[in-house]
Amino acid sequence: MDEMTQLRELRADAPVPDRAALAPGRERLTGTIAGRGRRTFRARADWRIASLGAVVAITAAALFVTQVVDTSDPRQSGPATVTGDLDLSSPSAALGRAADFLDRQEVPPEPRSDQWIYLREENPEQAEQWAELPAEIREDMQWSYSPDSWVPYDDKAAENDESDTDYRTARESYRIAADLPEDPEALLAKLRKVFPTGSGPDGPPEAKDEHSFRALSVLLGSYPLPPDAMARIYRAMATVGGVEVTDHLIRDASGRQVIAVTRDYDQGDTRREILIDPVDYSYAGERDVVTRTHEVSRPDGIEPTVHERGDILINVARTRAAVVDAKGQKP
């Protein structure tokens, strides 16, 4: 068997994704191949903290959550946070509380054009698949798995690249978010224009609500975003048809307890989950989860793969994000 055949068969059991499912992974992979790393992602509330006291406050809050949540029980709900007890009874309750907290945060200055965005994202499945590739294939590939990445905040070449309509540089994303209107309906309409849907190899055009949720998730994956802009995004997300919030904290790929805001894909048997930190309401990652047990056919007469309800197909946890002064620097 030749190397490319081996590589193709590694994920032969995966379902054929539509545009919405492809967008997050495609933007990271194409960005890496183009020399710009993963696309830039969004603000933790501790981004460029102005004082040691703020660092201590957030750290203490995180430790407090660890103490009051029974980590042996992933269905535990209602931990105390910096904003009080969580309310996961509905999207409007959970996201409204997050928005209220973010509205009270000071907006840091926009990063300088010469700065870089550092991200650390845990992706256990991708790490395992990379480790299992034969060494000779890994050496020939222009992409490799690493949880750490750096992208320039101001990337003129990437801004001028129109080949991926979902990709936006860190600076573009920051300014798009900062200019979003307060009204949820107007905000969603603007984001649908910024991140258009269409037809072709990525699948048919999305319906309005699925398109809105994808556009929101793409922007929320950006770093940094102004906290007041994130508040507007969360309030708008709560109005999208089909959006739900899991009524208990779930564990992400790194083992942390996080809030899951979910929406089933209009086509298929999976749902997308946007993960949010329950302490500072920052973006914590994403998952795609199987909602109905089904078979996935495989080529060349190979036995079909069964995806069980609850299987996790995409599982990414962002554990660090920061603005730094140079590529390779870590906070």
mmCIF file of C-alpha atoms in Angstrom:
data_model
loop_
_atom_site.group_PDB
_atom_site.id
_atom_site.type_symbol
_atom_site.label_atom_id
_atom_site.label_comp_id
_atom_site.label_asym_id
_atom_site.label_seq_id
_atom_site.Cartn_x
_atom_site.Cartn_y
_atom_site.Cartn_z
ATOM 1 C CA MET A 1 0.000 0.000 0.000
ATOM 2 C CA ASP A 2 1.447 3.400 -0.926
ATOM 3 C CA GLU A 3 1.738 6.273 1.557
ATOM 4 C CA MET A 4 -1.065 8.411 0.160
ATOM 5 C CA THR A 5 -3.496 5.494 0.279
ATOM 6 C CA GLN A 6 -2.575 4.967 3.931
ATOM 7 C CA LEU A 7 -3.164 8.616 4.633
ATOM 8 C CA ARG A 8 -6.560 8.662 2.894
ATOM 9 C CA GLU A 9 -7.748 5.605 4.802
ATOM 10 C CA LEU A 10 -6.890 7.015 8.219
ATOM 11 C CA ARG A 11 -10.271 8.792 8.394
ATOM 12 C CA ALA A 12 -12.197 6.871 5.764
ATOM 13 C CA ASP A 13 -14.994 6.301 8.279
ATOM 14 C CA ALA A 14 -15.656 9.988 8.839
ATOM 15 C CA PRO A 15 -18.982 11.395 7.589
ATOM 16 C CA VAL A 16 -18.974 13.751 4.620
ATOM 17 C CA PRO A 17 -19.214 17.204 6.243
ATOM 18 C CA ASP A 18 -21.247 20.144 5.075
ATOM 19 C CA ARG A 19 -20.015 23.735 4.974
ATOM 20 C CA ALA A 20 -20.785 24.342 8.635
ATOM 21 C CA ALA A 21 -18.864 21.291 9.788
ATOM 22 C CA LEU A 22 -15.908 22.030 7.538
ATOM 23 C CA ALA A 23 -15.420 25.659 8.439
ATOM 24 C CA PRO A 24 -13.448 25.488 11.719
ATOM 25 C CA GLY A 25 -10.981 22.828 10.638
ATOM 26 C CA ARG A 26 -10.594 24.140 7.106
ATOM 27 C CA GLU A 27 -9.708 27.636 8.245
ATOM 28 C CA ARG A 28 -7.001 26.326 10.566
ATOM 29 C CA LEU A 29 -5.514 23.930 8.001
ATOM 30 C CA THR A 30 -5.542 26.353 5.081
ATOM 31 C CA GLY A 31 -4.116 29.056 7.289
ATOM 32 C CA THR A 32 -1.240 26.822 8.304
ATOM 33 C CA ILE A 33 -0.433 25.802 4.740
ATOM 34 C CA ALA A 34 -0.477 29.462 3.716
ATOM 35 C CA GLY A 35 2.096 30.208 6.379
ATOM 36 C CA ARG A 36 -0.206 32.100 8.733
ATOM 37 C CA GLY A 37 -0.797 29.376 11.334
ATOM 38 C CA ARG A 38 -4.185 28.710 12.817
ATOM 39 C CA ARG A 39 -6.716 31.455 12.486
ATOM 40 C CA THR A 40 -6.694 33.863 15.355
ATOM 41 C CA PHE A 41 -8.997 33.390 18.248
ATOM 42 C CA ARG A 42 -10.787 35.241 20.897
ATOM 43 C CA ALA A 43 -10.328 36.979 24.138
ATOM 44 C CA ARG A 44 -10.099 35.510 27.562
ATOM 45 C CA ALA A 45 -11.149 38.058 30.140
ATOM 46 C CA ASP A 46 -7.592 38.072 31.515
ATOM 47 C CA TRP A 47 -6.121 39.317 28.182
ATOM 48 C CA ARG A 48 -3.472 41.973 28.831
ATOM 49 C CA ILE A 49 -4.570 42.449 32.438
ATOM 50 C CA ALA A 50 -3.514 45.832 33.675
ATOM 51 C CA SER A 51 -2.740 44.941 37.276
ATOM 52 C CA LEU A 52 -1.526 42.076 39.420
ATOM 53 C CA GLY A 53 -4.684 42.416 41.486
ATOM 54 C CA ALA A 54 -6.837 41.452 38.491
ATOM 55 C CA VAL A 55 -4.703 38.369 37.874
ATOM 56 C CA VAL A 56 -5.081 37.306 41.493
ATOM 57 C CA ALA A 57 -8.836 37.846 41.409
ATOM 58 C CA ILE A 58 -9.398 35.661 38.343
ATOM 59 C CA THR A 59 -7.017 32.955 39.602
ATOM 60 C CA ALA A 60 -8.781 32.870 42.961
ATOM 61 C CA ALA A 61 -12.158 32.601 41.260
ATOM 62 C CA ALA A 62 -10.954 29.675 39.161
ATOM 63 C CA LEU A 63 -9.642 27.909 42.262
ATOM 64 C CA PHE A 64 -12.961 28.507 44.000
ATOM 65 C CA VAL A 65 -14.865 26.848 41.156
ATOM 66 C CA THR A 66 -12.556 23.832 41.438
ATOM 67 C CA GLN A 67 -13.349 23.568 45.137
ATOM 68 C CA VAL A 68 -17.124 23.874 44.930
ATOM 69 C CA VAL A 69 -17.752 21.634 41.906
ATOM 70 C CA ASP A 70 -17.770 17.882 42.488
ATOM 71 C CA THR A 71 -15.407 16.920 39.686
ATOM 72 C CA SER A 72 -16.431 13.282 39.925
ATOM 73 C CA ASP A 73 -19.908 14.203 38.706
ATOM 74 C CA PRO A 74 -19.994 15.920 35.291
ATOM 75 C CA ARG A 75 -23.712 16.666 35.719
ATOM 76 C CA GLN A 76 -23.043 18.906 38.727
ATOM 77 C CA SER A 77 -24.634 22.313 38.128
ATOM 78 C CA GLY A 78 -24.712 25.682 39.826
ATOM 79 C CA PRO A 79 -21.078 26.307 40.865
ATOM 80 C CA ALA A 80 -20.222 29.690 42.294
ATOM 81 C CA THR A 81 -18.289 31.921 39.908
ATOM 82 C CA VAL A 82 -17.104 35.505 39.775
ATOM 83 C CA THR A 83 -20.644 36.449 38.774
ATOM 84 C CA GLY A 84 -22.519 34.278 41.274
ATOM 85 C CA ASP A 85 -24.316 30.965 40.762
ATOM 86 C CA LEU A 86 -24.625 29.761 37.175
ATOM 87 C CA ASP A 87 -28.052 29.672 35.578
ATOM 88 C CA LEU A 88 -28.102 27.034 32.846
ATOM 89 C CA SER A 89 -31.871 26.853 32.584
ATOM 90 C CA SER A 90 -32.006 28.441 29.116
ATOM 91 C CA PRO A 91 -29.794 30.117 26.498
ATOM 92 C CA SER A 92 -31.151 33.528 27.414
ATOM 93 C CA ALA A 93 -30.391 32.972 31.107
ATOM 94 C CA ALA A 94 -26.885 31.579 30.633
ATOM 95 C CA LEU A 95 -25.790 33.870 27.812
ATOM 96 C CA GLY A 96 -27.533 36.882 29.300
ATOM 97 C CA ARG A 97 -25.582 36.468 32.532
ATOM 98 C CA ALA A 98 -22.362 36.089 30.548
ATOM 99 C CA ALA A 99 -23.164 39.249 28.602
ATOM 100 C CA ASP A 100 -23.941 41.215 31.760
ATOM 101 C CA PHE A 101 -20.563 40.212 33.230
ATOM 102 C CA LEU A 102 -18.646 41.104 30.067
ATOM 103 C CA ASP A 103 -20.389 44.468 29.803
ATOM 104 C CA ARG A 104 -18.838 45.394 33.145
ATOM 105 C CA GLN A 105 -15.278 44.634 32.040
ATOM 106 C CA GLU A 106 -12.848 47.318 30.973
ATOM 107 C CA VAL A 107 -12.059 47.255 27.249
ATOM 108 C CA PRO A 108 -8.279 46.852 26.803
ATOM 109 C CA PRO A 109 -6.462 48.736 24.039
ATOM 110 C CA GLU A 110 -6.365 47.075 20.638
ATOM 111 C CA PRO A 111 -3.121 45.099 20.080
ATOM 112 C CA ARG A 112 -0.343 46.799 18.161
ATOM 113 C CA SER A 113 0.222 45.888 14.533
ATOM 114 C CA ASP A 114 3.620 44.340 15.382
ATOM 115 C CA GLN A 115 2.259 41.970 18.041
ATOM 116 C CA TRP A 116 1.414 38.277 17.792
ATOM 117 C CA ILE A 117 -1.450 36.087 18.988
ATOM 118 C CA TYR A 118 -0.437 32.997 20.970
ATOM 119 C CA LEU A 119 -2.899 30.105 21.318
ATOM 120 C CA ARG A 120 -2.699 26.734 22.991
ATOM 121 C CA GLU A 121 -5.408 24.287 21.962
ATOM 122 C CA GLU A 122 -5.697 20.687 23.098
ATOM 123 C CA ASN A 123 -6.978 18.312 20.418
ATOM 124 C CA PRO A 124 -6.345 14.739 21.618
ATOM 125 C CA GLU A 125 -7.746 12.973 18.541
ATOM 126 C CA GLN A 126 -5.692 15.069 16.128
ATOM 127 C CA ALA A 127 -2.585 14.561 18.249
ATOM 128 C CA GLU A 128 -3.140 10.787 18.231
ATOM 129 C CA GLN A 129 -3.707 10.669 14.481
ATOM 130 C CA TRP A 130 -0.542 12.669 13.860
ATOM 131 C CA ALA A 131 1.483 10.387 16.137
ATOM 132 C CA GLU A 132 0.212 7.317 14.278
ATOM 133 C CA LEU A 133 1.305 8.576 10.847
ATOM 134 C CA PRO A 134 4.461 6.878 9.517
ATOM 135 C CA ALA A 135 7.522 9.064 9.991
ATOM 136 C CA GLU A 136 8.149 9.302 6.250
ATOM 137 C CA ILE A 137 4.645 10.691 5.683
ATOM 138 C CA ARG A 138 4.992 13.227 8.501
ATOM 139 C CA GLU A 139 8.272 14.435 7.008
ATOM 140 C CA ASP A 140 6.672 15.050 3.598
ATOM 141 C CA MET A 141 3.657 16.939 4.928
ATOM 142 C CA GLN A 142 3.672 20.729 5.137
ATOM 143 C CA TRP A 143 1.430 20.629 8.184
ATOM 144 C CA SER A 144 2.086 19.142 11.607
ATOM 145 C CA TYR A 145 0.147 18.956 14.851
ATOM 146 C CA SER A 146 1.184 21.175 17.724
ATOM 147 C CA PRO A 147 -1.050 22.533 20.496
ATOM 148 C CA ASP A 148 0.839 25.845 20.363
ATOM 149 C CA SER A 149 0.509 28.364 17.548
ATOM 150 C CA TRP A 150 1.382 31.982 16.800
ATOM 151 C CA VAL A 151 -0.173 34.261 14.197
ATOM 152 C CA PRO A 152 0.579 37.933 13.530
ATOM 153 C CA TYR A 153 -2.109 40.351 14.658
ATOM 154 C CA ASP A 154 -1.672 42.448 11.520
ATOM 155 C CA ASP A 155 -1.338 40.145 8.504
ATOM 156 C CA LYS A 156 -1.797 42.108 5.290
ATOM 157 C CA ALA A 157 -1.177 39.121 2.997
ATOM 158 C CA ALA A 158 -3.879 37.069 4.730
ATOM 159 C CA GLU A 159 -6.315 40.000 4.658
ATOM 160 C CA ASN A 160 -5.935 40.170 0.883
ATOM 161 C CA ASP A 161 -6.468 36.422 0.416
ATOM 162 C CA GLU A 162 -10.095 35.888 -0.623
ATOM 163 C CA SER A 163 -9.848 32.130 -1.184
ATOM 164 C CA ASP A 164 -11.525 31.268 2.147
ATOM 165 C CA THR A 165 -14.607 33.332 2.928
ATOM 166 C CA ASP A 166 -14.611 32.173 6.573
ATOM 167 C CA TYR A 167 -11.054 33.257 7.311
ATOM 168 C CA ARG A 168 -10.409 36.601 8.989
ATOM 169 C CA THR A 169 -7.153 37.804 10.507
ATOM 170 C CA ALA A 170 -6.951 38.759 14.169
ATOM 171 C CA ARG A 171 -7.170 42.453 13.361
ATOM 172 C CA GLU A 172 -10.096 41.987 10.957
ATOM 173 C CA SER A 173 -11.998 39.929 13.529
ATOM 174 C CA TYR A 174 -11.341 42.433 16.309
ATOM 175 C CA ARG A 175 -12.663 45.321 14.229
ATOM 176 C CA ILE A 176 -15.630 43.359 12.880
ATOM 177 C CA ALA A 177 -16.630 42.552 16.458
ATOM 178 C CA ALA A 178 -16.079 46.088 17.708
ATOM 179 C CA ASP A 179 -18.422 47.460 15.012
ATOM 180 C CA LEU A 180 -21.291 45.024 15.597
ATOM 181 C CA PRO A 181 -24.659 46.656 16.360
ATOM 182 C CA GLU A 182 -26.496 46.207 19.654
ATOM 183 C CA ASP A 183 -29.686 44.850 18.109
ATOM 184 C CA PRO A 184 -29.407 41.023 17.901
ATOM 185 C CA GLU A 185 -31.264 40.737 14.583
ATOM 186 C CA ALA A 186 -29.102 43.410 12.960
ATOM 187 C CA LEU A 187 -25.961 41.830 14.420
ATOM 188 C CA LEU A 188 -26.807 38.416 12.987
ATOM 189 C CA ALA A 189 -27.648 39.886 9.586
ATOM 190 C CA LYS A 190 -24.271 41.629 9.491
ATOM 191 C CA LEU A 191 -22.372 38.462 10.410
ATOM 192 C CA ARG A 192 -24.184 36.452 7.745
ATOM 193 C CA LYS A 193 -22.820 38.946 5.219
ATOM 194 C CA VAL A 194 -19.310 38.815 6.698
ATOM 195 C CA PHE A 195 -19.276 34.993 6.626
ATOM 196 C CA PRO A 196 -21.435 34.142 3.591
ATOM 197 C CA THR A 197 -22.993 30.800 2.805
ATOM 198 C CA GLY A 198 -23.111 29.298 -0.671
ATOM 199 C CA SER A 199 -23.148 26.118 -2.707
ATOM 200 C CA GLY A 200 -20.479 23.904 -4.175
ATOM 201 C CA PRO A 201 -18.005 21.429 -2.692
ATOM 202 C CA ASP A 202 -18.721 22.587 0.871
ATOM 203 C CA GLY A 203 -22.388 21.701 0.625
ATOM 204 C CA PRO A 204 -25.673 23.505 -0.092
ATOM 205 C CA PRO A 205 -26.502 26.954 1.286
ATOM 206 C CA GLU A 206 -27.367 26.972 4.969
ATOM 207 C CA ALA A 207 -30.726 27.978 6.337
ATOM 208 C CA LYS A 208 -30.831 31.289 8.199
ATOM 209 C CA ASP A 209 -30.449 29.967 11.761
ATOM 210 C CA GLU A 210 -27.697 27.478 10.944
ATOM 211 C CA HIS A 211 -25.874 30.167 8.992
ATOM 212 C CA SER A 212 -26.170 32.562 11.947
ATOM 213 C CA PHE A 213 -24.833 30.003 14.422
ATOM 214 C CA ARG A 214 -21.863 29.152 12.216
ATOM 215 C CA ALA A 215 -21.032 32.822 11.689
ATOM 216 C CA LEU A 216 -21.168 33.429 15.438
ATOM 217 C CA SER A 217 -18.981 30.413 16.172
ATOM 218 C CA VAL A 218 -16.372 31.460 13.605
ATOM 219 C CA LEU A 219 -16.097 34.941 15.099
ATOM 220 C CA LEU A 220 -16.085 33.676 18.689
ATOM 221 C CA GLY A 221 -13.077 31.553 17.782
ATOM 222 C CA SER A 222 -11.122 34.748 17.127
ATOM 223 C CA TYR A 223 -8.726 36.268 19.642
ATOM 224 C CA PRO A 224 -8.866 38.885 21.018
ATOM 225 C CA LEU A 225 -12.353 40.362 20.914
ATOM 226 C CA PRO A 226 -13.448 43.372 23.008
ATOM 227 C CA PRO A 227 -15.507 42.195 26.014
ATOM 228 C CA ASP A 228 -18.426 44.500 25.174
ATOM 229 C CA ALA A 229 -18.519 43.018 21.662
ATOM 230 C CA MET A 230 -18.578 39.517 23.133
ATOM 231 C CA ALA A 231 -21.534 40.577 25.258
ATOM 232 C CA ARG A 232 -23.459 41.615 22.139
ATOM 233 C CA ILE A 233 -22.501 38.339 20.434
ATOM 234 C CA TYR A 234 -23.755 36.240 23.358
ATOM 235 C CA ARG A 235 -27.073 38.090 23.522
ATOM 236 C CA ALA A 236 -27.557 37.583 19.782
ATOM 237 C CA MET A 237 -26.645 33.900 20.028
ATOM 238 C CA ALA A 238 -29.440 33.346 22.547
ATOM 239 C CA THR A 239 -31.978 34.451 19.919
ATOM 240 C CA VAL A 240 -30.930 31.993 17.190
ATOM 241 C CA GLY A 241 -33.500 29.288 16.506
ATOM 242 C CA GLY A 242 -32.503 25.845 17.746
ATOM 243 C CA VAL A 243 -29.811 27.065 20.155
ATOM 244 C CA GLU A 244 -29.800 25.341 23.533
ATOM 245 C CA VAL A 245 -27.554 25.257 26.590
ATOM 246 C CA THR A 246 -26.697 22.002 28.343
ATOM 247 C CA ASP A 247 -28.204 22.109 31.835
ATOM 248 C CA HIS A 248 -24.980 20.943 33.488
ATOM 249 C CA LEU A 249 -21.307 21.673 33.012
ATOM 250 C CA ILE A 250 -19.515 19.264 30.664
ATOM 251 C CA ARG A 251 -15.838 18.320 30.461
ATOM 252 C CA ASP A 252 -13.772 19.586 27.554
ATOM 253 C CA ALA A 253 -10.775 17.913 25.918
ATOM 254 C CA SER A 254 -8.483 19.156 28.688
ATOM 255 C CA GLY A 255 -10.727 17.945 31.505
ATOM 256 C CA ARG A 256 -12.084 21.351 32.529
ATOM 257 C CA GLN A 257 -15.732 21.903 33.369
ATOM 258 C CA VAL A 258 -17.306 24.279 30.843
ATOM 259 C CA ILE A 259 -20.655 25.564 29.608
ATOM 260 C CA ALA A 260 -21.890 24.020 26.345
ATOM 261 C CA VAL A 261 -24.049 26.132 24.007
ATOM 262 C CA THR A 262 -25.371 23.762 21.364
ATOM 263 C CA ARG A 263 -27.255 23.559 18.104
ATOM 264 C CA ASP A 264 -28.064 20.475 16.011
ATOM 265 C CA TYR A 265 -26.938 20.631 12.395
ATOM 266 C CA ASP A 266 -29.946 20.945 10.099
ATOM 267 C CA GLN A 267 -28.713 17.955 8.103
ATOM 268 C CA GLY A 268 -27.096 14.917 9.679
ATOM 269 C CA ASP A 269 -26.892 13.316 13.092
ATOM 270 C CA THR A 270 -24.541 15.618 15.002
ATOM 271 C CA ARG A 271 -24.619 18.885 16.900
ATOM 272 C CA ARG A 272 -22.073 21.663 17.278
ATOM 273 C CA GLU A 273 -21.160 22.792 20.771
ATOM 274 C CA ILE A 274 -19.516 26.118 21.585
ATOM 275 C CA LEU A 275 -17.730 25.828 24.923
ATOM 276 C CA ILE A 276 -17.553 28.743 27.353
ATOM 277 C CA ASP A 277 -15.516 29.161 30.534
ATOM 278 C CA PRO A 278 -17.946 29.400 33.517
ATOM 279 C CA VAL A 279 -15.649 31.803 35.406
ATOM 280 C CA ASP A 280 -14.807 34.594 32.954
ATOM 281 C CA TYR A 281 -17.120 33.558 30.069
ATOM 282 C CA SER A 282 -14.291 33.360 27.567
ATOM 283 C CA TYR A 283 -14.350 31.018 24.575
ATOM 284 C CA ALA A 284 -13.089 27.607 25.727
ATOM 285 C CA GLY A 285 -13.276 25.489 22.565
ATOM 286 C CA GLU A 286 -15.694 23.471 20.452
ATOM 287 C CA ARG A 287 -17.078 19.970 20.000
ATOM 288 C CA ASP A 288 -19.127 18.053 17.440
ATOM 289 C CA VAL A 289 -21.182 15.332 19.131
ATOM 290 C CA VAL A 290 -23.197 12.477 17.592
ATOM 291 C CA THR A 291 -26.897 12.841 18.401
ATOM 292 C CA ARG A 292 -28.187 9.600 16.859
ATOM 293 C CA THR A 293 -26.489 6.244 16.392
ATOM 294 C CA HIS A 294 -25.874 5.654 12.687
ATOM 295 C CA GLU A 295 -23.609 3.876 10.223
ATOM 296 C CA VAL A 296 -21.057 5.613 8.041
ATOM 297 C CA SER A 297 -20.251 3.760 4.837
ATOM 298 C CA ARG A 298 -16.614 3.261 3.861
ATOM 299 C CA PRO A 299 -15.059 2.747 0.421
ATOM 300 C CA ASP A 300 -13.865 -0.461 -1.248
ATOM 301 C CA GLY A 301 -16.142 -2.825 0.608
ATOM 302 C CA ILE A 302 -14.726 -2.030 4.061
ATOM 303 C CA GLU A 303 -17.140 -2.626 6.922
ATOM 304 C CA PRO A 304 -19.137 0.529 7.747
ATOM 305 C CA THR A 305 -18.301 2.378 10.929
ATOM 306 C CA VAL A 306 -20.974 2.837 13.569
ATOM 307 C CA HIS A 307 -21.081 6.218 15.282
ATOM 308 C CA GLU A 308 -22.799 5.823 18.619
ATOM 309 C CA ARG A 309 -24.962 8.514 20.164
ATOM 310 C CA GLY A 310 -22.676 10.602 22.360
ATOM 311 C CA ASP A 311 -19.486 9.966 20.360
ATOM 312 C CA ILE A 312 -17.352 13.096 20.038
ATOM 313 C CA LEU A 313 -16.113 13.705 16.495
ATOM 314 C CA ILE A 314 -14.427 17.090 17.043
ATOM 315 C CA ASN A 315 -13.000 17.973 20.450
ATOM 316 C CA VAL A 316 -10.869 21.100 20.836
ATOM 317 C CA ALA A 317 -10.107 22.851 24.126
ATOM 318 C CA ARG A 318 -8.409 26.234 24.185
ATOM 319 C CA THR A 319 -6.347 26.390 27.356
ATOM 320 C CA ARG A 320 -4.288 29.547 26.770
ATOM 321 C CA ALA A 321 -4.570 32.665 24.631
ATOM 322 C CA ALA A 322 -2.560 35.854 24.829
ATOM 323 C CA VAL A 323 -1.179 38.832 22.960
ATOM 324 C CA VAL A 324 2.628 38.587 22.849
ATOM 325 C CA ASP A 325 5.425 40.654 21.365
ATOM 326 C CA ALA A 326 7.130 37.996 19.246
ATOM 327 C CA LYS A 327 6.524 34.663 17.522
ATOM 328 C CA GLY A 328 7.515 31.815 19.840
ATOM 329 C CA GLN A 329 6.944 33.855 23.001
ATOM 330 C CA LYS A 330 4.639 32.410 25.657
ATOM 331 C CA PRO A 331 2.928 34.356 28.442
#
